[in-house]
PDB file of C-alpha atoms in Angstrom:
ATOM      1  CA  UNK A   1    -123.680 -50.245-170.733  1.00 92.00           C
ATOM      2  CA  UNK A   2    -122.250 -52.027-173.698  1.00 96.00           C
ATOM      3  CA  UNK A   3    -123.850 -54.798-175.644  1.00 98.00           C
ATOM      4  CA  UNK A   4    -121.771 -57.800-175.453  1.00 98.00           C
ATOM      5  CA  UNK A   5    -123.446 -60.229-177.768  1.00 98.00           C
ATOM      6  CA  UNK A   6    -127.199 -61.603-178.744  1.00 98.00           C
ATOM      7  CA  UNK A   7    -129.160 -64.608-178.456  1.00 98.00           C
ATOM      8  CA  UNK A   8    -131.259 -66.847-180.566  1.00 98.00           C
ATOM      9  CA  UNK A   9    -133.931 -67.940-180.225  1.00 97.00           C
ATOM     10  CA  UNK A  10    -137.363 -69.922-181.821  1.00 97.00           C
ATOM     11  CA  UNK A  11    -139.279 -66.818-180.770  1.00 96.00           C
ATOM     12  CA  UNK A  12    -139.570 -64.109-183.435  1.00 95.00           C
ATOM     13  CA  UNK A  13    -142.153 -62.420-181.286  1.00 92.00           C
ATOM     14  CA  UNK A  14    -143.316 -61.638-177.185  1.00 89.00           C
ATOM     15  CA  UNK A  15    -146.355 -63.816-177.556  1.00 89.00           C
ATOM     16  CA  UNK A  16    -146.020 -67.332-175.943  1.00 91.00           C
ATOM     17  CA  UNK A  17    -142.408 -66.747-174.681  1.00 93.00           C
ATOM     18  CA  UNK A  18    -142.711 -68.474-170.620  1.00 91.00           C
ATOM     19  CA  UNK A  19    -143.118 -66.070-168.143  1.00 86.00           C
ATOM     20  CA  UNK A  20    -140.238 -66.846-166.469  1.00 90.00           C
ATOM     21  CA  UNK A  21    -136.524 -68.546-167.345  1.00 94.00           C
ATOM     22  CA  UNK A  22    -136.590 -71.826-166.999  1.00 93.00           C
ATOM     23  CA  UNK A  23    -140.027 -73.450-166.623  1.00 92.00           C
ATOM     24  CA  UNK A  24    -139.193 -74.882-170.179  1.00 95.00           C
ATOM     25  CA  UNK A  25    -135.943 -76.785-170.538  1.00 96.00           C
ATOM     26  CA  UNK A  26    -136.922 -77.809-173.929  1.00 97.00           C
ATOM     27  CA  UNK A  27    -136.873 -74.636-174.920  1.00 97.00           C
ATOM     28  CA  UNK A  28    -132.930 -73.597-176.716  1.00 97.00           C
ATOM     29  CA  UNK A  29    -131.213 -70.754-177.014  1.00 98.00           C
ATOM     30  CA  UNK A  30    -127.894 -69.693-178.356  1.00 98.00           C
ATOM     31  CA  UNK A  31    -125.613 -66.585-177.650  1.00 98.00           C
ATOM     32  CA  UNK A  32    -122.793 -65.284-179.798  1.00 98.00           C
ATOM     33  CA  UNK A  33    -120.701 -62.079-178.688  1.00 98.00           C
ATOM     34  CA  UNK A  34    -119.621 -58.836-180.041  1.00 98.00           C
ATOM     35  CA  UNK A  35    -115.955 -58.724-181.835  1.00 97.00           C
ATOM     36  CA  UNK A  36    -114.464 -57.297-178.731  1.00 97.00           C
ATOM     37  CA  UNK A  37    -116.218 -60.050-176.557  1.00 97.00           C
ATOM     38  CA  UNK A  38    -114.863 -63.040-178.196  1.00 97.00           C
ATOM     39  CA  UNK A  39    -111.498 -63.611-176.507  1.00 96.00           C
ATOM     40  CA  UNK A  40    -111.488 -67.271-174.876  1.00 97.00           C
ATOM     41  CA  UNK A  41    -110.113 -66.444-172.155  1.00 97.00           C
ATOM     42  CA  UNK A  42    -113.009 -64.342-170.475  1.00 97.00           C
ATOM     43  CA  UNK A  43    -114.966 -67.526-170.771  1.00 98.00           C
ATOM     44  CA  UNK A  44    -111.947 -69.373-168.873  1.00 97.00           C
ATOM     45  CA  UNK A  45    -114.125 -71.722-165.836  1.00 98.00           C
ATOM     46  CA  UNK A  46    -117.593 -70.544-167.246  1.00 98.00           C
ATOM     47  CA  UNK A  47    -117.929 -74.630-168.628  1.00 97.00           C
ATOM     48  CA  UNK A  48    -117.320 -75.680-164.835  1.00 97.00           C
ATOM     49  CA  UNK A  49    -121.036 -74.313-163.982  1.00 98.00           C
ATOM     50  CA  UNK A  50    -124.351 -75.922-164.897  1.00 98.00           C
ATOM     51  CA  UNK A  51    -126.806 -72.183-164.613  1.00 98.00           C
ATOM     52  CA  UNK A  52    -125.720 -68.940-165.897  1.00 98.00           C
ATOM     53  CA  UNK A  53    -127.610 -65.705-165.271  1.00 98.00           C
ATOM     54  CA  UNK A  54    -128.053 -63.698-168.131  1.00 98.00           C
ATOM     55  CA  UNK A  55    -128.549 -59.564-168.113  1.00 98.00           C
ATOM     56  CA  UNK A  56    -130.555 -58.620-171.392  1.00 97.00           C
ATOM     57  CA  UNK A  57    -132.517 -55.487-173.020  1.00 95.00           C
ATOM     58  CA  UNK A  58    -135.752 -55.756-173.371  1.00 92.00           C
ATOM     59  CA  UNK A  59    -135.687 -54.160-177.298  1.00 88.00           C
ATOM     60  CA  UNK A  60    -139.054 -54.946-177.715  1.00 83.00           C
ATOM     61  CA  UNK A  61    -140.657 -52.923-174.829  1.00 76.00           C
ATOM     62  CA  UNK A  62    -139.253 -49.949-174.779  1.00 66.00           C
ATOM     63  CA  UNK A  63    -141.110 -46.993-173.280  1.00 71.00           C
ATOM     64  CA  UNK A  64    -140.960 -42.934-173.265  1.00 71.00           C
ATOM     65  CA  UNK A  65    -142.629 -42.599-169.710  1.00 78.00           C
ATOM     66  CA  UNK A  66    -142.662 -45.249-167.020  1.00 80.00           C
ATOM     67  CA  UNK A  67    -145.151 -45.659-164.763  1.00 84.00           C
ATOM     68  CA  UNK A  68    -144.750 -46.231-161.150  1.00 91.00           C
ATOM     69  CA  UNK A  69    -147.168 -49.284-160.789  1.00 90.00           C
ATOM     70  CA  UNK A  70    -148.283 -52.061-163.539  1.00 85.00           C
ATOM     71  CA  UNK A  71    -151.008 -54.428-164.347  1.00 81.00           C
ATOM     72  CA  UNK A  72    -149.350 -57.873-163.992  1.00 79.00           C
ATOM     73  CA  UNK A  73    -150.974 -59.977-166.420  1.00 73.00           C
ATOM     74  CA  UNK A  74    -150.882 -63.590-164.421  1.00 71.00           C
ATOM     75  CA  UNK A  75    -153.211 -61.014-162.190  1.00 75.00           C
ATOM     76  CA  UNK A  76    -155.914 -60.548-164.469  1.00 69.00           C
ATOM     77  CA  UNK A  77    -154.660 -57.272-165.684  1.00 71.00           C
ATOM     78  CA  UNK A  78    -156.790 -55.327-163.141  1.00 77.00           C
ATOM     79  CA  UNK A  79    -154.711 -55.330-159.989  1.00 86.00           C
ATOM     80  CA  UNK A  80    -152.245 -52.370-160.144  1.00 89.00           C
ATOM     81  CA  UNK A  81    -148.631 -53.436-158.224  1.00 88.00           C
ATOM     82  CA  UNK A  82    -145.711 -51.509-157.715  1.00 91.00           C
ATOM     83  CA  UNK A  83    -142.823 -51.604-160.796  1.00 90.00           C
ATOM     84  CA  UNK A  84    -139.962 -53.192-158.509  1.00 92.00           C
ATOM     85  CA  UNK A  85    -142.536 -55.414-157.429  1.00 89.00           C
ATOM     86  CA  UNK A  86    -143.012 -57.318-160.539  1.00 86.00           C
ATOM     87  CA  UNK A  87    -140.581 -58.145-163.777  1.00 85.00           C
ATOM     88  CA  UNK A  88    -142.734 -56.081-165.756  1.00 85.00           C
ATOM     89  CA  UNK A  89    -140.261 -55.061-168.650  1.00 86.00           C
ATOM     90  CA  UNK A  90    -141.939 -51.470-168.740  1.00 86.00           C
ATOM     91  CA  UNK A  91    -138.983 -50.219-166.275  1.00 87.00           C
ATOM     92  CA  UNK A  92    -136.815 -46.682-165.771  1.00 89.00           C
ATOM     93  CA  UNK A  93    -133.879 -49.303-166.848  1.00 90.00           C
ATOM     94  CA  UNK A  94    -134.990 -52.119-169.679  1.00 90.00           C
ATOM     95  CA  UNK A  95    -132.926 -54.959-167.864  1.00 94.00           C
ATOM     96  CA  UNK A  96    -133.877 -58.397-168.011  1.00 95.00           C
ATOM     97  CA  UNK A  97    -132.592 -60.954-166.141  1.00 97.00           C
ATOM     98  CA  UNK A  98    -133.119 -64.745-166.270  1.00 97.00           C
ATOM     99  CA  UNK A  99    -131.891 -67.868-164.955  1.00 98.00           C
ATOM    100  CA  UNK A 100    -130.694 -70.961-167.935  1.00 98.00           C
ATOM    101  CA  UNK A 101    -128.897 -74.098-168.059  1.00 98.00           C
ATOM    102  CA  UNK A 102    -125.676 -73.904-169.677  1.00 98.00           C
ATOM    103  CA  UNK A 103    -125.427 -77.065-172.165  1.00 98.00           C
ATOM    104  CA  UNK A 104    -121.851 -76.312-173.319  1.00 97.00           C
ATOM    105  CA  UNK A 105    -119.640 -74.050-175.192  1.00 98.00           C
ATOM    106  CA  UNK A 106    -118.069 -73.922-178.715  1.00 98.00           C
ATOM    107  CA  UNK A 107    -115.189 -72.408-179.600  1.00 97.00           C
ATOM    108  CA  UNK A 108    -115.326 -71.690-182.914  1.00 97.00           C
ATOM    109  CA  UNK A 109    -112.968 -70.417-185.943  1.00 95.00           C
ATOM    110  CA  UNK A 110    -115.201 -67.319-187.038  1.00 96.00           C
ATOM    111  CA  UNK A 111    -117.624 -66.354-183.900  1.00 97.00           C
ATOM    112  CA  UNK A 112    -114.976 -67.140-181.149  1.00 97.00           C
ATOM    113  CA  UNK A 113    -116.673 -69.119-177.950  1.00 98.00           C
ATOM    114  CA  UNK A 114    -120.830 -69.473-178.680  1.00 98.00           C
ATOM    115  CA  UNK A 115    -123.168 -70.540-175.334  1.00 98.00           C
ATOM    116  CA  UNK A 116    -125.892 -73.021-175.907  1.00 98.00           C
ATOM    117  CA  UNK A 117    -128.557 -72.651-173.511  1.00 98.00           C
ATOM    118  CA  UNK A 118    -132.334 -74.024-172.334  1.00 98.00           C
ATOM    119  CA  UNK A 119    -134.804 -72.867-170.508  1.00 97.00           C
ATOM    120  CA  UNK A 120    -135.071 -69.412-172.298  1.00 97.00           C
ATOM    121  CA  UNK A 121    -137.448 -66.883-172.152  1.00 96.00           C
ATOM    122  CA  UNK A 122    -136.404 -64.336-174.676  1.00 96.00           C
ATOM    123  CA  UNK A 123    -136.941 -63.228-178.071  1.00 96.00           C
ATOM    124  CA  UNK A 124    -134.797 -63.758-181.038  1.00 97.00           C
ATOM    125  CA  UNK A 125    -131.971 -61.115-181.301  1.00 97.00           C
ATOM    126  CA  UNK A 126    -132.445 -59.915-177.734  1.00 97.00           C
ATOM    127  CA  UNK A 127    -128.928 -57.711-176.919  1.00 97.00           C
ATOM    128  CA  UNK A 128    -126.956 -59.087-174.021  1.00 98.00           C
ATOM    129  CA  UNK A 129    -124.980 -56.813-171.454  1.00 98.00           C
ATOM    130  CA  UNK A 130    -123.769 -59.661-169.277  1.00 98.00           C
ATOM    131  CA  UNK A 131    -123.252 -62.980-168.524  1.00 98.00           C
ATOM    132  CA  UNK A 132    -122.284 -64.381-164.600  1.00 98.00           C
ATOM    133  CA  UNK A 133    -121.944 -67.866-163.351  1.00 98.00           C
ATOM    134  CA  UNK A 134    -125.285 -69.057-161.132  1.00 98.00           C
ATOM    135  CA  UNK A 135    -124.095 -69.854-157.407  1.00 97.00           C
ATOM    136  CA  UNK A 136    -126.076 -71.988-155.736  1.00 94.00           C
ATOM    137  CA  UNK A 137    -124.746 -71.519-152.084  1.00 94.00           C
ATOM    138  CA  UNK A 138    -126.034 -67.856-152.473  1.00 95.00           C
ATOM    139  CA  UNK A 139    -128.483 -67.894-155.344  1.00 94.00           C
ATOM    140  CA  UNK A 140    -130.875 -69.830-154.201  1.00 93.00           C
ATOM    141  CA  UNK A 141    -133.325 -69.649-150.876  1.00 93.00           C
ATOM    142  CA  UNK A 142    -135.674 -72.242-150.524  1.00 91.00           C
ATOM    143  CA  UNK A 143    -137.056 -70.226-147.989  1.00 93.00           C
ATOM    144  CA  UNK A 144    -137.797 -67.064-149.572  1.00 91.00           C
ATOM    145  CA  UNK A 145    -141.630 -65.431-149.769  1.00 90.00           C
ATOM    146  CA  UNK A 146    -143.113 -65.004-153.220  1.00 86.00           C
ATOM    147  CA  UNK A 147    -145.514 -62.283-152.846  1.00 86.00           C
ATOM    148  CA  UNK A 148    -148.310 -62.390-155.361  1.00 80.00           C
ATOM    149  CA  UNK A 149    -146.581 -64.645-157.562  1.00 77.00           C
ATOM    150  CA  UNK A 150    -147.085 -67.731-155.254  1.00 73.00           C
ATOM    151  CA  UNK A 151    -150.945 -67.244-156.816  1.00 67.00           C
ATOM    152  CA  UNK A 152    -150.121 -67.334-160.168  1.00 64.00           C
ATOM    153  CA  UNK A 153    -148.423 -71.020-160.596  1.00 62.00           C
ATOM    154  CA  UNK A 154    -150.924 -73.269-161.673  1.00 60.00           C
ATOM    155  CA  UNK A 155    -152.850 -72.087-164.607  1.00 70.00           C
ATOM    156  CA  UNK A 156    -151.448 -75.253-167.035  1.00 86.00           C
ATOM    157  CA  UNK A 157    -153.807 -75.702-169.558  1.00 93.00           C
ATOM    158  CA  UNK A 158    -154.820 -79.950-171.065  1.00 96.00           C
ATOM    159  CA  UNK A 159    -153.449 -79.369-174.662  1.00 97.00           C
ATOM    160  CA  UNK A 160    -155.228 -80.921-177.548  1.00 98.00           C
ATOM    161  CA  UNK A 161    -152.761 -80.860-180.235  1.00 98.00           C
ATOM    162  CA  UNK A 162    -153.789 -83.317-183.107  1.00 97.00           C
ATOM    163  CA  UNK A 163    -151.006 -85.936-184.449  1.00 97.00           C
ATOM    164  CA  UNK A 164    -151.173 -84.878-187.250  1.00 97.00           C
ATOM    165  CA  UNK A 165    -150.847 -81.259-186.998  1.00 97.00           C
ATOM    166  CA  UNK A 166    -148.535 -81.753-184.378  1.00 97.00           C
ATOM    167  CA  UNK A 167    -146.184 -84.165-186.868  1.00 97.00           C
ATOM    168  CA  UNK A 168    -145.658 -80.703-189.186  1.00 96.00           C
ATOM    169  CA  UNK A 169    -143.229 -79.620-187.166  1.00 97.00           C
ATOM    170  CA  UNK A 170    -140.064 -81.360-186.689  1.00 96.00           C
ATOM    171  CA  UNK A 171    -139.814 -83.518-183.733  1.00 96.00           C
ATOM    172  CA  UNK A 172    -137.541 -81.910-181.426  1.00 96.00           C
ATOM    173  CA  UNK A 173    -139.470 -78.976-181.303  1.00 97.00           C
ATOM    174  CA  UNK A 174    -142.785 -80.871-180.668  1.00 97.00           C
ATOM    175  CA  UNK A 175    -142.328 -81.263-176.822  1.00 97.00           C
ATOM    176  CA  UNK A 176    -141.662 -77.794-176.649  1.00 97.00           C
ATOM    177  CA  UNK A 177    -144.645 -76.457-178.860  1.00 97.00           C
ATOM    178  CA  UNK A 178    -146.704 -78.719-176.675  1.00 98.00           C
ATOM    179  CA  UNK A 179    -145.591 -76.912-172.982  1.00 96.00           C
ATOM    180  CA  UNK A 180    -145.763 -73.530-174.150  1.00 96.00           C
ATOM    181  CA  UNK A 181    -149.386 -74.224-174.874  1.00 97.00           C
ATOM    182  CA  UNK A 182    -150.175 -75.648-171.178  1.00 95.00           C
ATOM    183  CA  UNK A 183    -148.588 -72.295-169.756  1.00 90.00           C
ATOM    184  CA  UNK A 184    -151.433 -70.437-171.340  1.00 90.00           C
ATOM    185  CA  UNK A 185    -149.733 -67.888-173.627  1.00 88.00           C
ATOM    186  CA  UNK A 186    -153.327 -65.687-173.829  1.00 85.00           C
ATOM    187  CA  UNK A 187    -153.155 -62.475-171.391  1.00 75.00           C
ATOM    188  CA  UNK A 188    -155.135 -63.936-168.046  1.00 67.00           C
ATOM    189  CA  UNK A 189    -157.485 -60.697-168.817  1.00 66.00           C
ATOM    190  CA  UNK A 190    -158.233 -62.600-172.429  1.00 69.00           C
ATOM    191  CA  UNK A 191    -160.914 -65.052-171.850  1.00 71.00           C
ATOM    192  CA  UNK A 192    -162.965 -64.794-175.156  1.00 78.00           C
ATOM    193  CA  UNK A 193    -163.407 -68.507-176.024  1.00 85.00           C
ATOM    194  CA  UNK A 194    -164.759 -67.741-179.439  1.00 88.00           C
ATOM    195  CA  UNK A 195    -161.288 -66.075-180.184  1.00 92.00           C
ATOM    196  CA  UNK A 196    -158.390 -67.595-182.253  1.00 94.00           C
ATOM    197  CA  UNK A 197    -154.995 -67.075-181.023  1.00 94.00           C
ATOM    198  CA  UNK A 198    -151.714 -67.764-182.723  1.00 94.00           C
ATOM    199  CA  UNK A 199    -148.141 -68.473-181.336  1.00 95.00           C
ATOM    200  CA  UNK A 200    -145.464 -68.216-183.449  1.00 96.00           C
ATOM    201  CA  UNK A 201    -142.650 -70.659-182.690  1.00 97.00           C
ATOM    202  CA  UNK A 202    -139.667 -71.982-184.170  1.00 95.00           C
ATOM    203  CA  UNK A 203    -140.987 -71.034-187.558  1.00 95.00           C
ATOM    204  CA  UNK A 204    -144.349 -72.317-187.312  1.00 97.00           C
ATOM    205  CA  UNK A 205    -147.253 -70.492-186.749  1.00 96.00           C
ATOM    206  CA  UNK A 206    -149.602 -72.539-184.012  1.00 97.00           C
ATOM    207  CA  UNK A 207    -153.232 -71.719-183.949  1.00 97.00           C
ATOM    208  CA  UNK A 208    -155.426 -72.910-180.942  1.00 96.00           C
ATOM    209  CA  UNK A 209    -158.772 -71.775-179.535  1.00 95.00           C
ATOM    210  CA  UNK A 210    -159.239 -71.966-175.783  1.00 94.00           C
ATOM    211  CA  UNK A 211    -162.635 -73.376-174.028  1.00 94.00           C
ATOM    212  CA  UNK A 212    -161.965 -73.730-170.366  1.00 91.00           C
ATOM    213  CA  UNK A 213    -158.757 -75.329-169.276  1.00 91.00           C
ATOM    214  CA  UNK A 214    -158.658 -76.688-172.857  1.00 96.00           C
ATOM    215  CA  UNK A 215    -156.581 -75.409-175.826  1.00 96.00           C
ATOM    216  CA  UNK A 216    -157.456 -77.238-178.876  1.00 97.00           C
ATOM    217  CA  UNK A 217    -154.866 -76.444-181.971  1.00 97.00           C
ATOM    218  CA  UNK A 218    -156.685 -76.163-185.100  1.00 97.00           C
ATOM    219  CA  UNK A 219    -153.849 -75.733-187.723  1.00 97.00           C
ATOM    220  CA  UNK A 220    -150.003 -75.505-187.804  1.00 97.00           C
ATOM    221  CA  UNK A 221    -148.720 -72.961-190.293  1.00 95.00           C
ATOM    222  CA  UNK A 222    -145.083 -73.767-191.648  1.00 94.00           C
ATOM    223  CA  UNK A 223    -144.581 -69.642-192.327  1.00 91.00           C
ATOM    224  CA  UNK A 224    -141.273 -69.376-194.270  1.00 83.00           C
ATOM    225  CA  UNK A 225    -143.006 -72.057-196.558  1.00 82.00           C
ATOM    226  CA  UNK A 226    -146.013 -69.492-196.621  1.00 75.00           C
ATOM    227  CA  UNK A 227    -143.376 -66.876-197.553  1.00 68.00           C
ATOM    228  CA  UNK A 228    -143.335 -64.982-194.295  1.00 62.00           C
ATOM    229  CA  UNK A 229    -141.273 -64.947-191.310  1.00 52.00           C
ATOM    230  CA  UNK A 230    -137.641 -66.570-191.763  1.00 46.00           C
ATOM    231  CA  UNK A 231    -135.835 -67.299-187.999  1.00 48.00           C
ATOM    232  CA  UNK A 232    -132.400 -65.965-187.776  1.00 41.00           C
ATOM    233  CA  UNK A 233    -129.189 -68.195-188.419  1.00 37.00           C
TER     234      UNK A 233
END
């Protein structure tokens, strides 16, 4: 398959990206194509639909051998389930696939037409192989069974995040910061509450510590500032 473009996003890293597409609106994305992927006219009726599924790599999970079951970690990391069970991205293909809002398109002079999307749940650079409209008529069944993961919703954390750490980072990021906290971004098989954790997020390093169902941030780290990690244009 051919790469058609990449997205980005405030994630440099796996750690404290949602589980799942779209449990965070707040959270942005934008895609730009390939050269050869830039004609307008492929895009022709995409604006006319609110969801887009996107088809992505996972590049940061690549594996030599795959294994036929997994450890889910919403399952404690001790329950083995089948591969094609799960969206484990340790699979014989490394395909992603997630659900986002489509906010609109630009057309612009130098990267032709550029998506902006929400509800993301992939790193920064991540390689796209596809883009299709969502259908709601067909995509979606109310109905369906959910397996395990009808076990596994509610694990939201109460988020203590001080005003004033909270003010360092700019203000339409804050709601954001604040729900990828309550999702719990530790592994569910990571309970050490004497353990400091960091997300990294939008260019800010977030630092909490976990006692119960409370996260409590401690310090916000403003890391190009710091002369580390600079997100991607």
């Amino acid at each position: 398959m051919n790469i058609i473009g990449h997205i980005s996003t405030d994630f440099p890293t796996k750690f404290g990206i949602p589980r799942q597409s779209g449990l965070i609106e707040e959270l942005k994305g934008v895609i730009t194509f390939e050269p050869e992927y830039r004609q307008p006219e492929a895009f022709r009726g995409l604006e006319d639909f609110s969801h887009i599924w996107v088809l992505w790599q996972f590049s940061k999970s690549q594996k030599k051998t795959i294994a036929a079951t997994v450890t889910p970690p919403r399952l404690g990391g001790k329950v083995r389930m089948g591969v094609f069970a799960t969206r484990s991205p340790f699979r014989p293909n490394d395909i992603g696939l997630s659900c986002v809002k489509l906010e609109h398109i630009e057309y612009t002079a130098d990267k032709g037409p550029v998506l902006f999307v929400s509800g993301v749940d992939m790193v920064d650079g991540t390689p796209i192989y596809d883009i299709k409209p969502y259908v709601k008529f067909t995509d979606s069944h109310p109905e369906a069974k959910e397996g395990f993961t009808a076990a596994t919703y509610n694990r939201n954390l109460k988020v203590i995040f001080p005003s004033d750490l909270l003010a360092i980072m700019p203000e339409n990021k804050q709601t954001a910061a604040v729900k990828i906290l309550e999702q719990d971004p530790r592994p569910a098989y990571d309970a050490d509450e004497s353990r400091a954790y960091g997300v990294t997020f939008s260019g800010f390093d977030i630092r909490f510590k976990v006692h119960g169902d409370v996260l409590t941030v401690f310090e916000v780290v403003d890391i190009e500032a710091a002369g580390g990690y600079k997100k991607v244009k």
